[in-house]
CSV table of C-alpha atoms and ligand atoms in Angstrom, one decimal:
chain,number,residue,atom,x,y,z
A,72,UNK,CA,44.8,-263.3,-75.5
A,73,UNK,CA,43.9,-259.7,-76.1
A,74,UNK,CA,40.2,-259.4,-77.5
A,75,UNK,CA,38.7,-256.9,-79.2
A,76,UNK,CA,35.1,-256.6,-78.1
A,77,UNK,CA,32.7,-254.5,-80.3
A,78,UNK,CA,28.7,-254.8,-80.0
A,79,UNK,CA,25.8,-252.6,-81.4
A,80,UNK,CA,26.7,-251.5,-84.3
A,81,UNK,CA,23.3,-251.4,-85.7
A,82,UNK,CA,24.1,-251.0,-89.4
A,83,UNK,CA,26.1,-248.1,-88.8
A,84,UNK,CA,29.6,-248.3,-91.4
A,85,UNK,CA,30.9,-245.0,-91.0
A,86,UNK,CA,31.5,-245.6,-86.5
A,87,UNK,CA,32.1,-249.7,-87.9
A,88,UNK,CA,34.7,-248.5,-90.0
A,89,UNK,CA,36.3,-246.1,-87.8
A,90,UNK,CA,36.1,-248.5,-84.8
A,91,UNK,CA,38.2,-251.6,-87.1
A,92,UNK,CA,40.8,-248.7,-88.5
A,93,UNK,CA,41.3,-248.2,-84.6
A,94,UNK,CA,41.6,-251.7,-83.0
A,95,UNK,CA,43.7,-252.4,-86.2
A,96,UNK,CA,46.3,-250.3,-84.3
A,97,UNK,CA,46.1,-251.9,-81.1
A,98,UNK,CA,46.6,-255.4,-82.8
A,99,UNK,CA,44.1,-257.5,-80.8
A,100,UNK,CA,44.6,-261.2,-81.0
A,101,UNK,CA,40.8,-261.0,-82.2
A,102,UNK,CA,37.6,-260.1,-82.7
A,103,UNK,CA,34.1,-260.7,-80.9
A,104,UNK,CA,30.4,-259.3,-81.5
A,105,UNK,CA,28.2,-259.1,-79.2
A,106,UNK,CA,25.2,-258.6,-81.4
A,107,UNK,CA,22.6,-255.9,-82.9
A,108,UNK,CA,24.8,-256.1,-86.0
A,109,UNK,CA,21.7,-254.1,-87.4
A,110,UNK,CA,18.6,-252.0,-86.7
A,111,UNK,CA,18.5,-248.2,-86.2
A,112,UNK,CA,21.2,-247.2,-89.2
A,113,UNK,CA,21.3,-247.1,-92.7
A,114,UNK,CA,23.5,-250.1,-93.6
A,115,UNK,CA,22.7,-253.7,-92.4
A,116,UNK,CA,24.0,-255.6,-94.8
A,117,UNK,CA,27.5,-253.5,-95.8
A,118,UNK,CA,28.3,-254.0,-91.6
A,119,UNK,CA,27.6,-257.6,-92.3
A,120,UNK,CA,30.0,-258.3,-95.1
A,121,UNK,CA,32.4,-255.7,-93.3
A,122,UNK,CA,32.2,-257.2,-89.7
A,123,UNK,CA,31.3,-261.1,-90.1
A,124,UNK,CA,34.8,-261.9,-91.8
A,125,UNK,CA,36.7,-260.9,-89.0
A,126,UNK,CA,35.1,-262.0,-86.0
A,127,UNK,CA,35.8,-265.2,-84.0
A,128,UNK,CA,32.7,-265.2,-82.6
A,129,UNK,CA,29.3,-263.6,-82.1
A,130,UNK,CA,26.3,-263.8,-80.3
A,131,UNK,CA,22.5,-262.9,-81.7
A,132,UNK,CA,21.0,-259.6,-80.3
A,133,UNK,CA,17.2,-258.2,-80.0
A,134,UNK,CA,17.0,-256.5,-82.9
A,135,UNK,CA,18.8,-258.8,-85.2
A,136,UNK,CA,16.1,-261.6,-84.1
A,137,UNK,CA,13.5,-259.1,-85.2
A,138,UNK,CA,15.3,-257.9,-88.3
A,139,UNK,CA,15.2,-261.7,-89.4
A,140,UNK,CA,11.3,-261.9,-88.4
A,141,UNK,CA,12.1,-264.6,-85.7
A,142,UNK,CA,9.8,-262.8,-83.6
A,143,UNK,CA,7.0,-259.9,-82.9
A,144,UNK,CA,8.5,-256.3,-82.7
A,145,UNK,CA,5.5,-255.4,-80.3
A,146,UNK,CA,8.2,-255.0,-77.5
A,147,UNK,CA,10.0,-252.1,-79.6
A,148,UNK,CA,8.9,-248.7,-79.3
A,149,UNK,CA,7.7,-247.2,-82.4
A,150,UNK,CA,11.2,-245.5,-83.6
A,151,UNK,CA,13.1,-248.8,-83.5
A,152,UNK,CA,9.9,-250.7,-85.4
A,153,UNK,CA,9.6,-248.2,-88.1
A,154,UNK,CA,13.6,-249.3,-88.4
A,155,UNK,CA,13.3,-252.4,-87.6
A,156,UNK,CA,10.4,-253.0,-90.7
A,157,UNK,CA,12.6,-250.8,-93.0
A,158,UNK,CA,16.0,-253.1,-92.4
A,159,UNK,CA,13.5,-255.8,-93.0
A,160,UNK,CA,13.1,-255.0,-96.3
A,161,UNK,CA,16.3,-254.0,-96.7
A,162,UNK,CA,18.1,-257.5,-95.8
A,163,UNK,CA,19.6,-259.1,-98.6
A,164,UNK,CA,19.8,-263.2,-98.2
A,165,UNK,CA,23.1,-263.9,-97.1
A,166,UNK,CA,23.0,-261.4,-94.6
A,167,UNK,CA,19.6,-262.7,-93.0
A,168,UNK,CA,21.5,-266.0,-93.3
A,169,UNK,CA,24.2,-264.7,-91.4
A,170,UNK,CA,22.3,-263.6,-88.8
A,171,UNK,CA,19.6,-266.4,-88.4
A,172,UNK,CA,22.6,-268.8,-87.7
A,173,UNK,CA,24.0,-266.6,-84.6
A,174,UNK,CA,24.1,-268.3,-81.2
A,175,UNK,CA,22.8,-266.9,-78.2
A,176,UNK,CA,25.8,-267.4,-76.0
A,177,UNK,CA,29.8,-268.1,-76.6
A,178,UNK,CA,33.1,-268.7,-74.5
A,179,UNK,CA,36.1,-267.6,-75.5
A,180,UNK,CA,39.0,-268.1,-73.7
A,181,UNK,CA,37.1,-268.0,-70.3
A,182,UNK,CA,34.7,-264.8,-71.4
A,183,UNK,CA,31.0,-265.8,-71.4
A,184,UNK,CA,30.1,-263.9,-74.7
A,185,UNK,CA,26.4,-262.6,-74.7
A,186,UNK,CA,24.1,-259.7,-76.1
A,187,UNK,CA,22.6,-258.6,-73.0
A,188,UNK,CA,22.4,-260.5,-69.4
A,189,UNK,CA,24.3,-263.5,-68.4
A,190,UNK,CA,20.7,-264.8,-67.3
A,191,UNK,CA,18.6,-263.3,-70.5
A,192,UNK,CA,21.0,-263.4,-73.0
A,193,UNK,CA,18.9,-261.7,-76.0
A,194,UNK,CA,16.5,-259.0,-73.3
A,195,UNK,CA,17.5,-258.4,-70.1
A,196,UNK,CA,18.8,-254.9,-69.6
A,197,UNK,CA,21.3,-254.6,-66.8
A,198,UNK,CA,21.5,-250.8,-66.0
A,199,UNK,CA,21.7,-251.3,-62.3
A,200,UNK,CA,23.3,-253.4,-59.3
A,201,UNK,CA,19.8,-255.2,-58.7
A,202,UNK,CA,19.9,-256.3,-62.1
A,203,UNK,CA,23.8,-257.4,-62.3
A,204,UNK,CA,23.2,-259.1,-58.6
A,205,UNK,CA,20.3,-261.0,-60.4
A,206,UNK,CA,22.9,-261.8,-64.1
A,207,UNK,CA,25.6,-263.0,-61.1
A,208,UNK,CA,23.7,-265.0,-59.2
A,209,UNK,CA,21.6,-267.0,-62.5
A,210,UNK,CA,25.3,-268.4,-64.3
A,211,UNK,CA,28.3,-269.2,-62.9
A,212,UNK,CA,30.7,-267.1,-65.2
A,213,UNK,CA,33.6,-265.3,-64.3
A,214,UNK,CA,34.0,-262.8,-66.4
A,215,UNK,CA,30.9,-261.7,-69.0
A,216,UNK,CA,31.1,-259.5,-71.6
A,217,UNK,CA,27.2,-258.1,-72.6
A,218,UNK,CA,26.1,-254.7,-74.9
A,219,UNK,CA,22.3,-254.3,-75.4
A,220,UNK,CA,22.0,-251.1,-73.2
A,221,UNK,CA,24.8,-248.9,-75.3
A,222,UNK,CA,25.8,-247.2,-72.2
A,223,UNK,CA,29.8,-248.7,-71.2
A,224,UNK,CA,29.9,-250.1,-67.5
A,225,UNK,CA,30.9,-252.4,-65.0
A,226,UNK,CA,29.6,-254.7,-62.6
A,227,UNK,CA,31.8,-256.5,-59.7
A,228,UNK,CA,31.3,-259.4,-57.4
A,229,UNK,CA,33.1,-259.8,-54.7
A,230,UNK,CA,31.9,-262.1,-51.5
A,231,UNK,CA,28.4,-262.2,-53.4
A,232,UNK,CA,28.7,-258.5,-53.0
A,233,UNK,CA,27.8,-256.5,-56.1
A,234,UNK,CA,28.8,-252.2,-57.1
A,235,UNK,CA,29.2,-250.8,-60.1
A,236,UNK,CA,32.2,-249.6,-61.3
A,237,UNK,CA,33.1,-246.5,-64.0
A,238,UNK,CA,34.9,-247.7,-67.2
A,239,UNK,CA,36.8,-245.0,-68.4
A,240,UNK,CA,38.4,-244.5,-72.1
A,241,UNK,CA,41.9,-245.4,-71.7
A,242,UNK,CA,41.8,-246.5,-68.0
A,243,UNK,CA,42.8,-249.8,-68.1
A,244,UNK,CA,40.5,-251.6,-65.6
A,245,UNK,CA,42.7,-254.4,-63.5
A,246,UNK,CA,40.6,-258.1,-63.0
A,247,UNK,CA,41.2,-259.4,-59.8
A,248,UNK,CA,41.4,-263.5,-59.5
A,249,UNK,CA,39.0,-263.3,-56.5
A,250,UNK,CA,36.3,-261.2,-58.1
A,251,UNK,CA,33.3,-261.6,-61.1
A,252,UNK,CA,32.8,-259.2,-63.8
A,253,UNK,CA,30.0,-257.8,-66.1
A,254,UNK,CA,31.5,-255.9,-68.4
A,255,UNK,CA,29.2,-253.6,-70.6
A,256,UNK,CA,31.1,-252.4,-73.6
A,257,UNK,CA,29.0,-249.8,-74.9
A,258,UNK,CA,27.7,-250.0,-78.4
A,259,UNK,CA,30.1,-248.7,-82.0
A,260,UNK,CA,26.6,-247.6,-84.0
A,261,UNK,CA,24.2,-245.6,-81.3
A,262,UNK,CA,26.3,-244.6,-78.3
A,263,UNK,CA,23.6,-243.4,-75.4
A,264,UNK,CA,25.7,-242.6,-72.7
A,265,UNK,CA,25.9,-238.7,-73.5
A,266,UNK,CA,29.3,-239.2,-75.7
A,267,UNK,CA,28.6,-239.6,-79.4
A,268,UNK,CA,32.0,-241.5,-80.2
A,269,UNK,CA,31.8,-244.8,-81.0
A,270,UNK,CA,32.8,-247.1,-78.1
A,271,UNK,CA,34.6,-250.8,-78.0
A,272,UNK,CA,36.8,-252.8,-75.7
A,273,UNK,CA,40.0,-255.0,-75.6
A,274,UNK,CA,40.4,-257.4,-72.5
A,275,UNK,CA,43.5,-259.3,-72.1
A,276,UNK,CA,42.6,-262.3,-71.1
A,277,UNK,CA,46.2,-262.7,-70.0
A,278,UNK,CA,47.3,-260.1,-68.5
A,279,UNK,CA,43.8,-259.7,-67.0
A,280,UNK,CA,42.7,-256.0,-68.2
A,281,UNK,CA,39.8,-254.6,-69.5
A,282,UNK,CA,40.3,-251.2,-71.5
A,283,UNK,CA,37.3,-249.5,-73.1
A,284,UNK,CA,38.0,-246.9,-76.1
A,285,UNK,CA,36.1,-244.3,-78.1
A,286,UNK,CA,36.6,-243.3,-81.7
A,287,UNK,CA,35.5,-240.2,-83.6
A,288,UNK,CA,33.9,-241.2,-86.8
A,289,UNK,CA,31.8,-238.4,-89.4
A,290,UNK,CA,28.5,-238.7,-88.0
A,291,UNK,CA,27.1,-236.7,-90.5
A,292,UNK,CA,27.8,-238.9,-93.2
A,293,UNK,CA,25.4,-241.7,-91.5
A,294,UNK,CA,22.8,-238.8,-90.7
A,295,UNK,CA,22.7,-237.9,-94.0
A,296,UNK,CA,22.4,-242.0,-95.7
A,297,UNK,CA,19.5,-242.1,-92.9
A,298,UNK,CA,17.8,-239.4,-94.1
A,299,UNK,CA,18.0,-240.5,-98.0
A,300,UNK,CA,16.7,-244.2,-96.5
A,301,UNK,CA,13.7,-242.1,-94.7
A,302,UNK,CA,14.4,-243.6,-91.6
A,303,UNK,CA,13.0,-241.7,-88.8
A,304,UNK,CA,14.3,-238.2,-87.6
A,305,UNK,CA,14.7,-238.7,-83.6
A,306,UNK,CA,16.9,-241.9,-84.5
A,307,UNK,CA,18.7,-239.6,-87.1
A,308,UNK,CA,19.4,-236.8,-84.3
A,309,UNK,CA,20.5,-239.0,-81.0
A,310,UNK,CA,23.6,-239.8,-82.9
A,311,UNK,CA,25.0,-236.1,-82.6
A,312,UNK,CA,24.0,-236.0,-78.9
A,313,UNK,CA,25.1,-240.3,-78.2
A,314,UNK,CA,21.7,-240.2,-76.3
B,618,ZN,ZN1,21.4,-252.4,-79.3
């Protein structure tokens, strides 16, 4: 099965919409989110309606629990709470609804689906091979899909040995039987790995590849709605530099 794997939009419609018109063309089998459907951009609940319909599953992230007022945004630094407070206010029912009723964790066909870290599956940041050692060693996956960090990479076990591993745009990434994956697929709406396009993934679960993919979209157009929403300017200007 060929999945499409998009996460972190956070409410951004223009790199949403660009990102669906894209996969559309590579005619995945389906669809997956792995969370932070909101947060940051200027349009939580138009990604909602846009996004929920065609997924086959989805996981919660950190800032869609604090969006919904499940918990204290304390842990956020000040940017994301000012956003966080404004998409607050900005939720409409059905798309708090939406998001209240999210799962922490999915499988699909063999993929542990989560937002962040096989072993924290809402928090846990895993930027490095200590941390991917410490997500390997917690569950028994074999292959996990995780956002949460916006920056597109991967993590390999092999003989509980862990590296990382470059994922390319384009370079489709083999999955050996013998060996675990991590597979970070970067994030659509707030890209922070120094290239602004929106970023997603299709893995065959078949064929066993992984293939990541980035896709222009008119950032402008989601500066400018951020700016009419008041939402803070440093959060405005990373999208033009995807830091
Ligand atoms: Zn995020």
């Amino acid at each position: 099965m060929r999945i499409a794997v998009v996460s972190d939009i956070h409410s951004n419609l223009e790199a949403l919409e660009a990102v669906l018109a894209d996969l559309q063309g590579r005619r995945p089998d389906c669809v997956i989110c792995l969370g932070d459907f909101v947060g940051y951009g200027p349009d939580p609940n138009a990604c909602i309606d846009v996004l929920a319909p065609r997924l086959r599953a989805a996981v919660v992230g950190n800032h869609d629990v604090a969006a919904i007022g499940a918990r204290s945004i304390d842990n956020f630094n000040l940017l994301a709470q000012e956003a966080i407070i404004w998409t607050q206010r900005t939720l409409v029912n059905g798309a708090r609804t939406y998001l209240t009723a999210l799962p922490q964790r999915a499988d699909l066909e063999g993929l542990l689906i989560v937002h962040a870290s096989p072993r924290q599956p809402v928090d846990e940041y895993i930027l490095e091979v200590r941390e991917a050692r410490a997500a390997f060693a917690a569950d028994p996956f074999r292959i996990a899909v995780v956002g949460h960090t916006h920056q597109p990479a991967v993590f390999v076990e092999l003989n509980h040995r862990v590296s990382a591993q470059g994922l390319l745009p384009e370079v489709a990434l083999r999955l050996e039987e013998n060996r675990r994956y991590i597979i970070n697929v970067g994030s659509v709406g707030q890209p922070r790995d120094g290239d602004p396009r929106a970023a997603y993934a299709i893995i065959d679960t078949t064929e066993l590849v992984a293939t990541l993919y980035r896709v222009s979209y008119p950032i402008e157009e989601t500066q400018r709605k951020m700016e009419a929403a008041g939402l803070p300017g440093p959060l405005i200007e990373r999208l033009a530099f995807g830091r």
